Amino acid sequence: MDDSLRQKARKARAEVCAGVLRGAALMELLSSLPFHERDDWADELLGVEGPPPDVPPPRGSVPYLPCGVAEVLSMTRDIPVRADDVVVDLGSGLGRVVILAHLLTGARAHGVEIQEPLVHTARAHCNTLGLPLVSFEHANAAEIELDGSIFFLYAPFNGEMLIAALRNLEAVARRRAIVLATVGLEFRDVPWLRPRKTSSVSLALYDSRVSGVPHRD
Ligand SMILES: C[S@@+](CC[C@H](N)C(=O)[O-])C[C@H]1O[C@@H](n2cnc3c(N)ncnc32)[C@H](O)[C@@H]1O
């Protein structure tokens, strides 16, 4: 990244910390950056450095790799994410998706991550930025009771773990309408999920459809 972009990121970081750069203004700023610089720029903004080494993941878990800022922007615009949503990233890594989703929309946002060092680092980023509506939990997302209105999954796991997590998501959908936003993961044959169109080839969106549960407005 060249110096002028780095300076721009540092200025934006100061404004985020001061609570003045949020929502549409941040969306516009991120969208205005050269496409190939957005991810590094966002890391500079959030104070994210290289991740600690992956701890050996359990069978079925995918190691840490952050999804692109482009998919986060598409998710927030296409759903669209509202301030009264609760966004949950299953396999939240260093927290890029969770923190950006909150800053862009005002929604409460929560990350669930199986690798404890990543959880500690994500919490540290979040504390430095001063974001009380963002939280991180060290847990296996396939083994906990979930709650939220929007669930993001960047191919965090497969096999039995994915089946168990889908069961937990269906349990949420029996209480309230939810949206699943996925990258690198498709749910074609899940009877309680309906795919919808997105503006991005790499992002898939699904609405829950459970009889007796009102649809999302
Ligand atoms: C491909 S990375 C995505 C990271 C993050 N969502 C992002 O886009 O920046 C997948 C993440 O899922 C985590 N993970 C894998 N299995 C998990 C599980 N069962 N429960 C919670 N996290 C898990 C990995 O440790 C890794 O950080």
Short mmCIF file of C-alpha atoms and ligand atoms in Angstrom, two decimals:
data_model
loop_
_atom_site.label_atom_id
_atom_site.label_comp_id
_atom_site.label_asym_id
_atom_site.label_seq_id
_atom_site.Cartn_x
_atom_site.Cartn_y
_atom_site.Cartn_z
CA MET A 1 0.00 0.00 0.00
CA ASP A 2 1.37 3.42 -0.82
CA ASP A 3 1.90 6.12 1.79
CA SER A 4 -1.13 8.21 0.87
CA LEU A 5 -3.48 5.22 1.28
CA ARG A 6 -1.82 4.31 4.58
CA GLN A 7 -2.28 7.88 5.83
CA LYS A 8 -5.90 7.78 4.71
CA ALA A 9 -6.41 4.52 6.66
CA ARG A 10 -4.82 6.00 9.80
CA LYS A 11 -7.02 9.09 9.61
CA ALA A 12 -10.08 6.85 9.14
CA ARG A 13 -8.99 4.72 12.11
CA ALA A 14 -8.83 7.80 14.33
CA GLU A 15 -12.35 8.73 13.18
CA VAL A 16 -13.63 5.20 13.87
CA CYS A 17 -12.09 5.32 17.36
CA ALA A 18 -13.73 8.72 17.93
CA GLY A 19 -17.07 7.20 16.89
CA VAL A 20 -17.57 9.56 13.94
CA LEU A 21 -16.87 7.27 10.96
CA ARG A 22 -19.67 4.76 10.56
CA GLY A 23 -22.41 3.53 8.21
CA ALA A 24 -22.85 5.05 4.77
CA ALA A 25 -19.73 7.25 5.06
CA LEU A 26 -17.55 4.21 5.79
CA MET A 27 -19.27 2.21 3.04
CA GLU A 28 -18.52 5.01 0.56
CA LEU A 29 -14.91 5.25 1.69
CA LEU A 30 -14.29 1.49 1.39
CA SER A 31 -16.05 1.34 -1.98
CA SER A 32 -13.93 4.21 -3.30
CA LEU A 33 -10.63 2.35 -2.71
CA PRO A 34 -8.88 0.48 -5.50
CA PHE A 35 -10.33 -3.04 -5.40
CA HIS A 36 -6.96 -4.75 -4.88
CA GLU A 37 -6.06 -2.51 -1.91
CA ARG A 38 -9.31 -2.82 0.05
CA ASP A 39 -8.41 -5.81 2.20
CA ASP A 40 -5.02 -4.47 3.33
CA TRP A 41 -6.54 -1.04 3.84
CA ALA A 42 -9.32 -2.48 6.03
CA ASP A 43 -6.73 -4.35 8.11
CA GLU A 44 -4.83 -1.09 8.61
CA LEU A 45 -8.12 0.57 9.60
CA LEU A 46 -9.00 -2.16 12.11
CA GLY A 47 -5.43 -2.64 13.38
CA VAL A 48 -5.36 -6.26 12.17
CA GLU A 49 -1.88 -7.68 11.67
CA GLY A 50 -0.91 -11.17 10.50
CA PRO A 51 -2.72 -13.88 12.47
CA PRO A 52 -1.05 -15.97 15.16
CA PRO A 53 -0.17 -19.44 13.82
CA ASP A 54 -3.17 -21.74 13.38
CA VAL A 55 -3.51 -24.25 16.20
CA PRO A 56 -4.13 -27.70 14.71
CA PRO A 57 -7.85 -27.58 13.91
CA PRO A 58 -10.14 -30.48 14.81
CA ARG A 59 -11.32 -32.78 11.99
CA GLY A 60 -13.71 -30.92 9.69
CA SER A 61 -12.45 -27.41 10.63
CA VAL A 62 -10.97 -25.09 8.01
CA PRO A 63 -7.94 -22.97 9.04
CA TYR A 64 -8.09 -19.18 9.28
CA LEU A 65 -8.31 -17.16 6.09
CA PRO A 66 -10.19 -13.84 6.06
CA CYS A 67 -12.85 -13.25 3.45
CA GLY A 68 -12.63 -10.14 1.32
CA VAL A 69 -14.04 -6.74 2.23
CA ALA A 70 -16.02 -6.94 -1.05
CA GLU A 71 -18.16 -9.80 0.32
CA VAL A 72 -18.82 -7.92 3.56
CA LEU A 73 -19.94 -4.85 1.60
CA SER A 74 -22.20 -7.01 -0.61
CA MET A 75 -23.70 -8.75 2.41
CA THR A 76 -24.56 -5.52 4.20
CA ARG A 77 -26.06 -3.93 1.06
CA ASP A 78 -27.85 -6.96 -0.40
CA ILE A 79 -29.63 -8.31 2.69
CA PRO A 80 -29.68 -5.35 3.76
CA VAL A 81 -28.29 -5.55 7.32
CA ARG A 82 -30.15 -3.19 9.68
CA ALA A 83 -29.19 -1.66 13.00
CA ASP A 84 -31.66 -3.96 14.81
CA ASP A 85 -30.05 -7.11 13.37
CA VAL A 86 -27.66 -9.37 15.22
CA VAL A 87 -24.90 -10.56 12.88
CA VAL A 88 -23.07 -13.73 13.88
CA ASP A 89 -19.92 -14.97 12.13
CA LEU A 90 -19.49 -18.72 12.63
CA GLY A 91 -15.72 -19.13 12.53
CA SER A 92 -14.88 -15.46 13.05
CA GLY A 93 -11.07 -15.59 12.88
CA LEU A 94 -9.55 -12.20 13.68
CA GLY A 95 -12.94 -10.49 13.50
CA ARG A 96 -12.75 -8.63 10.20
CA VAL A 97 -16.33 -9.52 9.17
CA VAL A 98 -17.86 -8.98 12.61
CA ILE A 99 -16.22 -5.59 13.20
CA LEU A 100 -16.87 -4.28 9.68
CA ALA A 101 -20.51 -5.48 9.71
CA HIS A 102 -21.06 -3.56 12.94
CA LEU A 103 -19.31 -0.40 11.78
CA LEU A 104 -21.18 -0.38 8.47
CA THR A 105 -24.66 -0.97 9.89
CA GLY A 106 -24.75 -0.32 13.64
CA ALA A 107 -25.95 -3.92 14.17
CA ARG A 108 -24.81 -5.87 17.21
CA ALA A 109 -22.24 -8.39 15.96
CA HIS A 110 -20.82 -11.55 17.50
CA GLY A 111 -18.06 -13.93 16.46
CA VAL A 112 -17.75 -17.59 17.37
CA GLU A 113 -14.25 -19.00 16.88
CA ILE A 114 -12.70 -22.35 17.79
CA GLN A 115 -9.07 -21.10 17.90
CA GLU A 116 -8.57 -19.33 21.21
CA PRO A 117 -5.57 -17.15 20.18
CA LEU A 118 -7.68 -15.70 17.35
CA VAL A 119 -10.47 -14.87 19.80
CA HIS A 120 -8.04 -13.03 22.11
CA THR A 121 -6.60 -11.04 19.22
CA ALA A 122 -10.04 -10.19 17.81
CA ARG A 123 -11.17 -8.98 21.25
CA ALA A 124 -8.04 -6.83 21.54
CA HIS A 125 -8.76 -5.16 18.16
CA CYS A 126 -12.29 -4.51 19.20
CA ASN A 127 -11.33 -3.05 22.59
CA THR A 128 -8.85 -0.68 20.96
CA LEU A 129 -11.57 0.55 18.62
CA GLY A 130 -14.04 0.87 21.52
CA LEU A 131 -16.98 -1.18 20.17
CA PRO A 132 -19.26 -2.37 22.97
CA LEU A 133 -21.78 -3.94 20.56
CA VAL A 134 -19.16 -6.35 19.20
CA SER A 135 -18.27 -9.55 21.04
CA PHE A 136 -16.28 -12.73 20.48
CA GLU A 137 -16.75 -16.18 21.96
CA HIS A 138 -14.32 -19.07 22.09
CA ALA A 139 -16.43 -22.11 21.14
CA ASN A 140 -17.09 -24.81 18.59
CA ALA A 141 -19.96 -23.32 16.56
CA ALA A 142 -21.32 -26.81 15.93
CA GLU A 143 -21.76 -27.46 19.64
CA ILE A 144 -23.40 -24.34 21.03
CA GLU A 145 -26.91 -22.94 21.04
CA LEU A 146 -27.00 -20.09 18.54
CA ASP A 147 -28.97 -16.88 18.38
CA GLY A 148 -28.99 -14.00 15.91
CA SER A 149 -30.79 -12.80 12.78
CA ILE A 150 -27.96 -13.00 10.22
CA PHE A 151 -25.34 -15.74 10.15
CA PHE A 152 -22.18 -15.43 8.09
CA LEU A 153 -20.11 -18.48 7.16
CA TYR A 154 -16.91 -18.32 5.15
CA ALA A 155 -16.50 -22.07 4.66
CA PRO A 156 -15.49 -22.59 8.31
CA PHE A 157 -16.05 -26.35 8.44
CA ASN A 158 -17.44 -29.31 6.58
CA GLY A 159 -18.68 -32.88 7.19
CA GLU A 160 -20.31 -33.69 10.53
CA MET A 161 -19.46 -30.27 11.94
CA LEU A 162 -21.35 -28.55 9.14
CA ILE A 163 -24.33 -30.88 9.57
CA ALA A 164 -24.44 -30.14 13.31
CA ALA A 165 -24.12 -26.38 12.77
CA LEU A 166 -26.97 -26.46 10.21
CA ARG A 167 -29.12 -28.28 12.76
CA ASN A 168 -28.38 -25.51 15.27
CA LEU A 169 -29.21 -22.85 12.67
CA GLU A 170 -32.51 -24.58 11.88
CA ALA A 171 -33.33 -24.46 15.60
CA VAL A 172 -32.86 -20.65 15.47
CA ALA A 173 -35.01 -20.45 12.31
CA ARG A 174 -37.84 -22.22 14.15
CA ARG A 175 -37.92 -19.25 16.57
CA ARG A 176 -37.31 -16.36 14.14
CA ALA A 177 -36.60 -15.67 10.45
CA ILE A 178 -32.87 -15.69 9.72
CA VAL A 179 -30.61 -15.00 6.76
CA LEU A 180 -27.52 -17.08 6.01
CA ALA A 181 -24.71 -15.32 4.11
CA THR A 182 -22.06 -17.71 2.83
CA VAL A 183 -18.78 -17.52 0.96
CA GLY A 184 -17.30 -20.70 -0.50
CA LEU A 185 -20.25 -22.74 0.72
CA GLU A 186 -23.56 -23.56 -0.99
CA PHE A 187 -26.73 -24.94 0.54
CA ARG A 188 -28.67 -26.25 -2.46
CA ASP A 189 -30.65 -29.08 -0.91
CA VAL A 190 -31.55 -27.71 2.50
CA PRO A 191 -35.37 -27.73 2.55
CA TRP A 192 -35.78 -24.87 5.05
CA LEU A 193 -33.48 -22.47 3.11
CA ARG A 194 -34.42 -20.39 0.03
CA PRO A 195 -31.57 -18.90 -2.02
CA ARG A 196 -31.88 -15.31 -3.17
CA LYS A 197 -30.02 -13.24 -5.76
CA THR A 198 -26.94 -11.26 -4.73
CA SER A 199 -24.82 -8.62 -6.40
CA SER A 200 -21.67 -10.71 -5.93
CA VAL A 201 -20.65 -13.98 -7.56
CA SER A 202 -18.78 -15.06 -4.43
CA LEU A 203 -21.52 -14.36 -1.87
CA ALA A 204 -24.62 -16.53 -1.46
CA LEU A 205 -27.68 -15.52 0.57
CA TYR A 206 -30.44 -17.76 1.92
CA ASP A 207 -33.66 -16.87 3.75
CA SER A 208 -35.07 -19.32 6.24
CA ARG A 209 -38.59 -20.56 5.46
CA VAL A 210 -40.20 -22.37 8.36
CA SER A 211 -43.96 -22.67 8.50
CA GLY A 212 -45.51 -20.59 11.25
CA VAL A 213 -42.48 -18.26 11.47
CA PRO A 214 -43.11 -14.80 9.92
CA HIS A 215 -40.79 -13.89 7.02
CA ARG A 216 -38.20 -11.16 7.39
CA ASP A 217 -39.59 -7.73 6.24
C1 LIG B 1 -12.03 -19.48 6.38
S1 LIG B 1 -11.80 -18.81 8.00
C2 LIG B 1 -12.97 -17.47 8.01
C3 LIG B 1 -12.65 -16.40 9.04
C4 LIG B 1 -13.63 -15.22 9.11
N1 LIG B 1 -14.99 -15.62 9.00
C5 LIG B 1 -13.32 -14.19 8.04
O1 LIG B 1 -13.91 -14.30 6.96
O2 LIG B 1 -12.50 -13.31 8.26
C6 LIG B 1 -12.63 -20.09 8.95
C7 LIG B 1 -12.52 -19.87 10.44
O3 LIG B 1 -13.41 -20.80 11.08
C8 LIG B 1 -12.80 -21.27 12.28
N2 LIG B 1 -13.46 -22.54 12.65
C9 LIG B 1 -13.28 -23.74 12.07
N3 LIG B 1 -14.08 -24.66 12.65
C10 LIG B 1 -14.79 -24.00 13.61
C11 LIG B 1 -15.79 -24.39 14.54
N4 LIG B 1 -16.24 -25.65 14.61
N5 LIG B 1 -16.30 -23.47 15.39
C12 LIG B 1 -15.87 -22.18 15.34
N6 LIG B 1 -14.91 -21.76 14.48
C13 LIG B 1 -14.39 -22.64 13.61
C14 LIG B 1 -11.33 -21.39 11.89
O4 LIG B 1 -10.50 -21.44 13.02
C15 LIG B 1 -11.14 -20.13 11.04
O5 LIG B 1 -10.74 -19.04 11.81
#
